[in-house]
Amino acid sequence: MAASRDPAQLVEALRGGDRGALARALSLVERGGQPARDVGALAWPLGGTSYTVGVTGAPGAGKSTLTSRLITTIRAAETEVAVLAIDPSSPFSGGAILGDRVRMQDHALDAGVFIRSTATRGHLGGLALSTPQSLRVLDAAGFPWVVVETVGVGQVEVEVAAAADTTVVVVNPGWGDSVQANKAGLLEIADVFVINKADRPGVAEARSDLRTMLELSNLDHDAWLPPIVATVAETGEGVDELWAAIGEHRARLEGDGGLSERRSARLVDELRQIVVHSLEDRAYGLTTGEGFDGLVAEVEARRLDPYAAAAKIIAE
Amino acid sequence: MAASRDPAQLVEALRGGDRGALARALSLVERGGQPARDVGALAWPLGGTSYTVGVTGAPGAGKSTLTSRLITTIRAAETEVAVLAIDPSSPFSGGAILGDRVRMQDHALDAGVFIRSTATRGHLGGLALSTPQSLRVLDAAGFPWVVVETVGVGQVEVEVAAAADTTVVVVNPGWGDSVQANKAGLLEIADVFVINKADRPGVAEARSDLRTMLELSNLDHDAWLPPIVATVAETGEGVDELWAAIGEHRARLEGDGGLSERRSARLVDELRQIVVHSLEDRAYGLTTGEGFDGLVAEVEARRLDPYAAAAKIIAE
């Protein structure tokens, strides 16, 4: 089959298991614009069966190695899995720079695993808008499990990580790491904590730090207390426990209606962001042309402050 | 003087050198809303003399130690300096967790240095909107130099780092670090590169990597080729060269009109973002209420895709 770029043909082909078509559909989605919306609109009615797991944490926490091990565990259940890596520090993103990380590319030989990397670059809001569309396409392609790996630094990235069914936050042993996770807003979004590199000293302290901070932050989390799993991703130690913890969280969400609530809230968020993005385009129209240039000159002369200028633009 | 929260009194006091008033004005700005806009509007006509230096790079690159050394160098010229740290991994942000980093707090005893830390949390766009207002307040307070330290991971954070007069990107020696800087979009925003921790092996390779990537990316940068400075921030080695490189970039920008062009472009960007933010509030109004709930239900039933629903909302 020729490498079609027609959204309808692509969606039909990716439904049939054509991985090339899937990759091309994802490229369209990432690029934005009308073709992206067409792909998303075609994929939407076909989805609803994927369960998404977000894996996030600071660069160097071992997210990719852990994700790789998780893939192995998921595959052992003979279930297909897709990975969406939106982490500039991830070896999945084309940067397998250390010898010991290259083995993660092994999954590339497994037809039951699909790995997609996205750069974190792009316009403001780009990642927040394209990620749900990408997940929609992977959902339509029939993957029962989708793992989204994002770096847990940065406003948009943390929000994207939080927009999963189960969000796994990875920290390392040692005083300070969990404090930084707290500062970056990761504590609030965690459904499951992983203390990775647990062969290093400080696991007990990290565990007690996390517990203390959870208590202090007095989070509700629908009364779900995020379990804390110790892993050594390099050897695979603890990954079965992580998989079990994800399963427990999923069972809990499915049991008490939390899953549909969560997905509904996510959809509302997305709708708001789409509306904002459309209005942004309008804002771009409002902030070009002669009248706008005159206003900028007024601001530059410090006769008008930027917010007063913006109010004038909107009033018009 | 009582701890006034009145914007006019605060701005008057901070102009007179009251550091407590300055801190309170910055708190208002970070919190957003009308008081923030009032402080910004009052500060705007009083500014125009600050020069801002952005320092960014991956967590662990040594940005804070380098910033601390830079402060010492700037202070040697008997010039006042303010630091705005918006990096969750920065010890300036209240996380001085390693003994050897605590010495940076020494500057706290120097009345010519003002250090302000901001958490990177907050709503989407929060950092992008509050940072220019904070810089405006520091400008009005009369600081000739303002250093903005941000972590170079995350869309918003990289954009904030790019919104300086001179942007310094910090990498470390070793193959891969400059590749990751490239992936995170840092290469495009650098006016000056620093290879910090240059006492480690791999400095020559890092230098040649950066050169190659600069050539490959074929950036224009107004024909300014970013210089590459090797430093050991721990000992202060190379910091004078960095300071000289910043001075050269500044002289270049001031000489060829680039500075006012750059500031004008930044102002236009900010105006657009303010307009977008105002429209966002409107979007929130559009995405509440009964009609919206009905639309969400249609989307959840997969009879309507999210973009079609958003188009309906906007059409109304």
XYZ file of C-alpha atoms in Angstrom:
632
model
C 0.000 0.000 0.000
C 1.247 3.475 -0.807
C 2.106 5.739 2.114
C -1.251 7.488 2.170
C -1.698 10.687 4.116
C -5.468 10.634 3.815
C -6.907 10.614 7.361
C -9.743 8.181 6.566
C -7.435 5.699 4.838
C -4.873 6.022 7.625
C -7.405 5.360 10.371
C -8.823 2.373 8.497
C -5.317 0.963 8.000
C -4.211 1.505 11.594
C -7.368 -0.249 12.789
C -6.225 -3.203 10.718
C -2.878 -3.283 12.500
C -0.801 -1.328 9.958
C 1.949 0.187 12.111
C 3.233 2.414 9.322
C -0.225 3.955 8.999
C -0.346 4.377 12.784
C 2.986 6.219 12.747
C 1.801 8.475 9.924
C -1.480 9.220 11.691
C 0.461 10.200 14.812
C 2.686 12.478 12.723
C -0.405 14.233 11.385
C -1.755 14.639 14.905
C 1.523 16.080 16.190
C 1.684 18.559 13.343
C -1.745 19.998 14.220
C -4.222 21.744 11.966
C -7.183 20.296 10.070
C -5.638 16.886 9.206
C -4.911 16.391 12.922
C -8.516 17.196 13.793
C -9.737 14.842 11.075
C -7.647 11.957 12.391
C -8.835 12.650 15.935
C -12.486 12.862 14.869
C -12.237 9.543 13.015
C -10.399 7.840 15.886
C -12.713 9.076 18.646
C -15.774 6.848 17.984
C -13.483 3.809 17.649
C -11.836 4.140 21.039
C -12.643 3.655 24.687
C -10.778 0.485 25.524
C -7.237 1.743 26.261
C -6.028 2.197 29.810
C -3.303 4.841 30.122
C -0.469 4.808 32.628
C 1.593 7.988 33.038
C 5.203 7.577 34.163
C 6.941 10.745 35.276
C 9.776 11.995 37.453
C 12.926 14.101 37.292
C 15.481 13.508 34.522
C 17.786 10.692 35.562
C 15.232 9.041 37.863
C 15.221 5.980 35.624
C 11.782 6.413 34.048
C 12.754 4.906 30.702
C 14.410 1.819 32.124
C 11.405 1.341 34.359
C 9.036 1.812 31.423
C 11.022 -0.752 29.475
C 10.709 -3.260 32.344
C 7.021 -2.498 32.629
C 6.614 -3.281 28.925
C 8.235 -6.659 29.508
C 5.827 -7.356 32.378
C 2.799 -6.261 30.369
C 3.948 -8.358 27.403
C 4.283 -11.405 29.641
C 0.487 -11.206 29.919
C 0.366 -11.405 26.104
C -1.197 -7.995 25.951
C -0.192 -5.383 23.399
C 1.209 -2.120 24.665
C 2.047 1.288 23.210
C 4.486 3.808 24.652
C 4.255 7.537 24.047
C 7.564 9.089 25.135
C 7.451 12.870 25.500
C 10.591 13.285 27.531
C 13.611 15.026 26.019
C 15.858 13.048 28.350
C 14.359 9.718 27.299
C 16.419 7.281 25.254
C 13.110 6.391 23.551
C 13.198 9.870 22.051
C 16.025 8.858 19.773
C 18.758 9.569 22.254
C 19.895 6.109 23.344
C 23.253 7.464 24.325
C 24.400 5.129 27.037
C 25.276 1.538 26.324
C 23.163 0.125 29.109
C 20.119 1.910 27.827
C 20.264 0.630 24.305
C 18.669 -2.633 25.341
C 15.362 -0.834 25.662
C 15.297 -0.647 21.921
C 14.941 -4.444 22.037
C 11.204 -3.974 22.250
C 11.375 -2.581 18.726
C 11.650 -6.210 17.552
C 8.426 -7.137 19.355
C 5.374 -6.603 17.132
C 3.184 -6.361 20.245
C 4.968 -3.193 21.327
C 4.617 0.167 19.625
C 6.902 3.021 20.690
C 6.311 6.619 19.689
C 8.548 9.530 20.635
C 7.567 13.168 20.528
C 9.825 16.139 21.070
C 8.696 18.431 23.868
C 9.218 21.428 21.665
C 6.449 23.245 19.930
C 4.163 26.157 20.595
C 2.587 26.882 23.956
C -0.227 24.450 24.579
C 0.979 22.193 21.766
C 1.838 19.259 23.970
C -1.278 19.647 26.093
C -3.463 19.530 22.990
C -1.645 16.945 20.870
C -1.157 14.329 23.604
C -4.873 13.519 24.074
C -5.228 13.247 20.291
C -2.243 10.885 20.102
C -3.729 8.761 22.894
C -7.013 8.716 20.993
C -5.268 7.309 17.930
C -3.464 4.635 19.967
C -6.807 3.802 21.574
C -8.441 3.406 18.159
C -5.525 1.182 17.111
C -6.653 -1.197 19.843
C -3.847 -1.076 22.412
C -5.302 -2.154 25.758
C -2.389 -0.479 27.589
C -0.698 2.797 26.738
C 2.231 4.105 28.772
C 2.940 7.833 28.560
C 6.430 8.805 29.703
C 7.002 12.502 30.420
C 9.740 14.353 32.210
C 8.350 15.643 35.505
C 9.757 19.139 35.188
C 7.754 21.917 33.624
C 4.153 23.032 33.974
C 2.800 21.542 30.773
C 4.697 18.281 31.164
C 3.431 17.701 34.698
C -0.129 18.390 33.532
C 0.244 15.911 30.690
C 1.539 13.267 33.105
C -1.415 13.908 35.387
C -3.843 13.285 32.509
C -3.479 9.486 32.701
C -5.752 6.882 34.265
C -2.984 5.898 36.661
C -0.037 8.240 37.207
C 3.239 6.760 38.456
C 5.766 9.197 39.944
C 9.368 7.984 40.054
C 11.830 9.319 42.625
C 15.214 8.072 43.818
C 16.493 7.329 47.311
C 18.322 10.089 49.121
C 17.239 13.110 51.050
C 16.049 15.903 48.812
C 14.689 13.970 45.879
C 11.193 13.685 47.275
C 11.368 17.313 48.404
C 12.081 18.315 44.806
C 9.233 16.125 43.571
C 7.022 18.040 45.967
C 8.264 21.392 44.680
C 7.658 20.337 41.093
C 4.035 19.465 41.905
C 4.530 15.721 41.352
C 3.290 14.669 44.755
C -0.196 15.928 44.016
C -0.574 13.914 40.835
C 0.833 10.556 42.004
C -1.434 7.517 42.198
C 1.554 5.246 42.731
C 5.046 6.189 43.903
C 8.163 4.364 42.801
C 11.453 4.674 44.638
C 13.699 3.524 41.822
C 17.418 2.693 42.187
C 16.415 1.122 45.489
C 19.766 -0.684 45.675
C 21.219 2.645 46.785
C 21.128 3.831 50.396
C 18.267 5.971 51.651
C 15.196 3.975 50.610
C 13.658 3.958 54.089
C 14.222 7.728 54.431
C 12.719 8.408 50.994
C 9.708 6.297 51.931
C 9.212 8.136 55.210
C 9.745 11.538 53.471
C 7.030 10.695 50.964
C 4.656 9.515 53.685
C 5.236 12.673 55.725
C 4.710 14.940 52.756
C 1.550 13.097 51.771
C 0.199 13.579 55.270
C 1.238 17.226 55.410
C -0.259 18.019 52.035
C -3.486 16.495 53.331
C -4.518 15.358 49.883
C -7.761 13.576 49.370
C -7.098 11.543 46.206
C -10.600 10.090 46.714
C -9.146 8.615 49.897
C -6.744 6.510 47.822
C -3.404 6.481 49.592
C -0.731 6.177 46.896
C 1.311 3.019 47.551
C 5.101 3.352 47.553
C 6.946 0.650 45.593
C 10.735 0.189 45.700
C 12.288 -0.902 42.393
C 15.657 -1.496 40.781
C 14.709 -1.003 37.146
C 18.175 -2.046 36.004
C 17.570 -5.589 37.282
C 13.770 -5.620 37.145
C 13.438 -5.941 40.923
C 10.106 -4.656 42.197
C 8.546 -4.211 38.761
C 6.001 -6.967 39.429
C 4.970 -5.107 42.597
C 4.631 -1.914 40.558
C 2.459 -3.726 38.030
C 0.337 -5.080 40.883
C -0.008 -1.578 42.381
C -1.136 -0.204 39.011
C -3.656 -3.050 38.809
C -4.971 -2.262 42.290
C -5.375 1.389 41.457
C -7.179 0.488 38.251
C -9.487 -1.937 40.065
C -10.257 0.732 42.626
C -11.057 3.335 39.942
C -13.201 0.886 38.009
C -14.963 -0.252 41.157
C -16.034 3.088 42.605
C -16.817 4.995 39.409
C -13.607 6.997 39.753
C -12.418 6.060 36.285
C -15.332 7.563 34.392
C -15.279 10.606 36.692
C -11.602 11.091 36.008
C -11.994 10.669 32.264
C -14.922 13.027 32.226
C -12.955 15.689 34.106
C -10.095 15.210 31.650
C -12.446 15.654 28.719
C -13.830 18.877 30.190
C -10.267 20.136 30.663
C -9.427 19.261 27.105
C -12.544 20.935 25.740
C -11.614 24.092 27.637
C -8.123 24.001 26.220
C -9.412 23.514 22.696
C -11.727 26.499 23.129
C -8.813 28.527 24.513
C -6.629 27.489 21.610
C -9.273 28.567 19.101
C -9.578 31.879 20.890
C -5.787 32.122 20.741
C -5.990 32.083 16.979
C -8.467 34.910 17.299
C -6.033 36.695 19.643
C -3.389 36.434 16.965
C -5.772 38.187 14.591
C -6.367 40.863 17.211
C -2.654 41.444 17.706
C -1.604 42.196 14.165
C -2.189 45.161 11.934
C -1.720 48.906 12.141
C -3.904 49.565 15.147
C -1.978 47.006 17.123
C 1.399 48.448 16.086
C 0.272 51.848 17.317
C -0.725 50.350 20.641
C 2.652 48.629 21.001
C 4.368 51.954 20.368
C 2.271 53.518 23.139
C 3.335 50.741 25.499
C 6.977 51.052 24.493
C 6.823 54.764 25.239
C 5.528 53.678 28.671
C 2.388 55.758 28.278
C 0.297 52.584 28.536
C 1.044 49.410 30.499
C 0.735 45.989 28.807
C -2.459 44.979 30.638
C -4.203 48.247 29.834
C -3.197 47.736 26.189
C -4.566 44.198 26.204
C -7.846 45.448 27.678
C -8.104 47.963 24.813
C -7.479 45.218 22.258
C -10.174 43.005 23.718
C -12.653 45.877 24.049
C -12.410 46.467 20.286
C 6.374 51.270 58.299
C 3.486 48.855 58.499
C 3.494 45.975 56.014
C 1.230 47.699 53.504
C -0.346 45.716 50.706
C -1.483 48.785 48.825
C 0.102 48.657 45.351
C 0.832 52.419 45.167
C 2.461 52.481 48.620
C 4.425 49.328 47.851
C 5.790 50.676 44.577
C 6.736 53.970 46.194
C 8.516 52.156 49.020
C 10.372 49.733 46.763
C 11.583 52.664 44.673
C 13.082 54.025 47.883
C 15.005 50.800 48.450
C 12.613 49.075 50.858
C 13.342 45.391 50.288
C 10.387 44.226 52.353
C 8.064 46.252 50.128
C 9.789 44.789 47.061
C 9.204 41.261 48.348
C 5.547 42.017 49.052
C 5.051 43.586 45.620
C 6.519 40.447 44.027
C 4.170 38.284 46.091
C 1.209 40.262 44.769
C 2.466 39.869 41.210
C 2.920 36.114 41.604
C -0.580 35.728 43.015
C -2.125 37.364 39.936
C -5.424 39.214 39.663
C -6.120 42.930 39.902
C -3.488 43.772 42.576
C -0.849 42.152 40.338
C -1.979 44.244 37.374
C -1.952 47.378 39.550
C 1.618 46.754 40.711
C 2.717 46.081 37.119
C 0.969 49.200 35.812
C 2.628 51.364 38.469
C 6.055 49.801 37.920
C 5.994 49.986 34.115
C 6.553 53.766 33.651
C 9.392 53.660 36.205
C 11.450 51.003 34.466
C 13.611 50.599 31.411
C 17.082 50.463 32.893
C 17.461 46.779 33.891
C 19.377 44.361 31.731
C 18.196 40.759 32.132
C 20.372 37.678 31.850
C 18.642 34.286 31.602
C 20.562 31.279 32.943
C 19.141 27.904 32.011
C 20.112 24.269 31.533
C 19.196 20.798 32.722
C 18.821 20.091 36.457
C 22.246 19.372 37.916
C 24.143 21.393 35.298
C 25.339 23.760 38.017
C 23.194 26.789 37.133
C 22.798 27.968 40.714
C 26.463 27.761 41.617
C 27.264 29.557 38.381
C 24.639 32.214 39.112
C 26.124 32.664 42.567
C 29.599 33.179 41.057
C 28.169 35.572 38.519
C 26.626 37.601 41.345
C 30.064 37.873 42.966
C 31.553 39.092 39.684
C 28.746 41.606 39.126
C 29.084 42.845 42.712
C 32.825 43.364 42.226
C 31.796 46.119 39.803
C 29.821 47.675 42.689
C 26.594 47.197 40.787
C 23.406 45.958 42.404
C 21.901 42.736 41.139
C 18.641 40.836 41.562
C 18.104 37.123 40.993
C 14.753 35.599 40.063
C 15.017 31.828 40.579
C 12.188 29.868 38.970
C 13.831 26.478 39.060
C 12.438 23.755 41.316
C 15.902 22.196 41.479
C 17.533 25.459 42.549
C 18.892 25.833 46.070
C 17.750 29.464 45.803
C 14.206 28.118 45.799
C 14.530 27.141 49.435
C 16.069 23.782 48.749
C 19.692 24.255 49.779
C 20.045 20.581 50.469
C 23.740 19.984 49.926
C 26.346 21.422 52.225
C 28.462 22.854 49.443
C 25.527 24.763 48.072
C 24.623 26.577 51.232
C 27.369 29.126 50.657
C 25.242 30.678 47.936
C 23.007 31.958 50.655
C 25.990 34.157 51.663
C 24.737 36.745 49.227
C 21.742 37.144 51.495
C 24.033 39.200 53.758
C 24.890 41.574 50.910
C 22.414 44.458 50.681
C 23.341 44.933 47.017
C 21.929 41.514 46.137
C 18.231 40.658 46.097
C 17.190 37.029 45.622
C 13.627 35.999 44.842
C 12.438 32.423 44.405
C 9.253 31.367 42.687
C 7.813 27.876 42.538
C 7.222 26.605 39.014
C 3.763 25.460 39.943
C 0.645 27.340 39.048
C -1.917 27.398 36.306
C -1.066 27.063 32.648
C 0.482 30.277 31.425
C 1.021 31.454 34.995
C 4.786 31.516 34.816
C 4.815 33.005 31.326
C 2.614 35.863 32.497
C 3.958 36.497 35.989
C 7.670 36.506 35.083
C 7.574 39.671 32.918
C 5.604 41.421 35.662
C 8.173 40.360 38.279
C 10.988 41.627 36.046
C 9.099 44.900 35.658
C 8.984 45.327 39.428
C 12.718 44.565 39.811
C 13.368 47.046 36.995
C 11.347 49.731 38.788
C 13.317 48.966 41.960
C 16.398 50.103 40.060
C 18.464 46.941 39.663
C 20.779 47.452 36.675
C 21.241 43.664 36.353
C 18.650 40.967 36.852
C 19.530 37.286 36.511
C 16.642 34.875 35.807
C 17.461 31.256 36.585
C 15.083 28.670 35.115
C 15.331 24.941 34.674
C 15.770 24.221 30.970
C 13.184 21.456 30.817
C 9.593 22.170 29.927
C 7.942 24.283 27.260
C 6.997 27.231 29.429
C 10.284 27.260 31.320
C 12.372 27.313 28.135
C 10.237 30.157 26.776
C 10.718 32.130 29.975
C 14.492 31.622 29.770
C 14.451 32.794 26.166
C 12.694 36.009 27.189
C 15.907 37.611 28.534
C 18.209 40.169 26.935
C 21.062 37.658 27.013
C 20.310 33.955 27.473
C 23.052 31.717 28.873
C 22.638 27.972 28.338
C 24.611 25.727 30.698
C 25.647 22.216 29.679
C 28.194 19.789 31.113
C 31.043 17.935 29.440
C 30.346 14.449 28.197
C 28.785 13.090 25.079
C 25.031 13.393 25.123
C 24.532 16.460 27.259
C 24.596 18.849 24.330
C 22.392 16.466 22.345
C 19.809 16.659 25.116
C 20.088 20.457 25.203
C 19.309 20.361 21.497
C 16.274 18.127 22.031
C 14.950 20.404 24.769
C 15.129 23.395 22.403
C 17.903 25.106 24.384
C 20.291 25.422 21.463
C 17.956 27.776 19.642
C 17.682 30.200 22.515
C 21.366 30.404 23.562
C 23.268 33.663 23.150
C 26.159 32.295 25.203
C 26.997 28.673 25.964
C 28.668 27.564 29.161
C 30.310 24.176 29.516
C 30.278 24.005 33.290
C 32.141 21.395 35.394
C 34.932 21.804 32.852
C 37.357 20.048 35.202
C 35.722 16.810 34.060
C 36.745 15.015 30.888
C 34.998 15.703 27.593
C 35.173 19.498 27.337
C 36.684 19.470 23.851
C 34.055 16.999 22.637
C 31.214 19.032 24.157
C 32.599 22.129 22.470
C 32.809 20.421 19.112
C 29.309 18.887 19.550
C 27.862 22.319 20.213
C 29.670 23.827 17.221
C 28.458 21.037 14.939
C 24.865 21.327 16.113
C 24.935 25.094 15.712
C 26.127 24.664 12.141
C 23.612 21.928 11.385
C 20.708 23.865 12.832
C 21.717 26.723 10.554
C 20.437 29.328 12.959
C 20.685 32.970 12.126
C 20.745 34.611 15.580
C 21.217 37.916 13.712
C 24.525 36.430 12.626
C 25.701 36.355 16.257
C 27.604 33.129 16.790
C 27.107 32.154 20.449
C 30.501 31.938 22.158
C 31.260 28.798 24.185
C 32.813 29.415 27.603
C 34.243 26.664 29.812
C 33.715 27.167 33.557
C 34.188 25.410 36.868
C 31.540 27.189 38.914
C 32.688 25.418 42.099
C 36.030 27.265 41.970
C 34.964 30.292 39.950
C 37.189 29.376 37.014
C 35.995 30.870 33.738
C 33.304 33.076 35.312
C 35.162 36.250 34.307
C 35.154 34.990 30.698
C 31.422 34.336 30.971
C 30.883 37.841 32.278
C 32.957 39.211 29.390
C 30.921 37.149 26.887
C 27.676 38.518 28.333
C 29.141 42.021 28.027
C 30.073 41.410 24.398
C 26.618 40.159 23.570
C 25.086 43.161 25.278
C 27.387 45.571 23.431
C 26.467 43.890 20.177
C 22.718 44.127 20.867
C 23.006 47.759 21.946
C 25.165 48.613 18.948
C 23.026 47.216 16.148
C 19.549 47.972 17.473
C 19.019 44.318 18.351
C 18.171 45.081 21.963
C 15.161 47.272 21.261
C 14.022 44.858 18.514
C 14.255 41.960 20.930
C 12.434 43.812 23.694
C 9.756 44.922 21.277
C 9.218 41.342 20.062
C 9.006 40.221 23.689
C 6.412 42.871 24.444
C 4.304 41.789 21.459
C 4.526 38.175 22.683
C 3.476 39.214 26.142
C 0.560 41.293 24.857
C -0.633 38.288 22.880
C -0.412 36.088 25.916
C -2.320 38.583 28.041
C -5.061 38.716 25.403
C -5.129 34.918 25.295
C -5.322 34.740 29.064
C -8.269 37.156 29.122
C -9.987 35.087 26.443
C -9.263 32.021 28.578
C -11.381 33.490 31.350
C -14.092 33.910 28.738
C -13.573 30.268 27.689
C -14.162 29.218 31.249
C -17.491 31.011 31.123
C -18.300 29.238 27.861
C -17.507 25.826 29.328
C -19.792 25.801 32.316
C -23.519 25.485 32.652
C -26.231 23.164 31.416
C -25.640 23.509 27.691
C -22.008 22.615 28.174
C -22.829 19.586 30.323
C -25.106 18.306 27.575
C -22.351 18.726 25.031
C -19.884 16.821 27.239
C -22.403 13.982 27.478
C -22.630 13.907 23.668
C -18.841 13.682 23.449
C -18.681 10.992 26.129
C -21.212 8.967 24.151
C -18.783 9.377 21.235
C -21.484 10.920 19.045
C -19.410 14.111 18.825
C -15.635 14.485 18.881
C -14.000 17.056 21.200
C -13.031 19.450 18.406
C -16.511 19.448 16.901
C -17.889 20.145 20.373
C -15.449 23.027 20.866
C -16.484 24.481 17.509
C -20.134 24.368 18.649
C -19.248 26.147 21.892
C -17.420 28.911 20.063
C -20.151 29.292 17.454
C -22.635 30.075 20.240
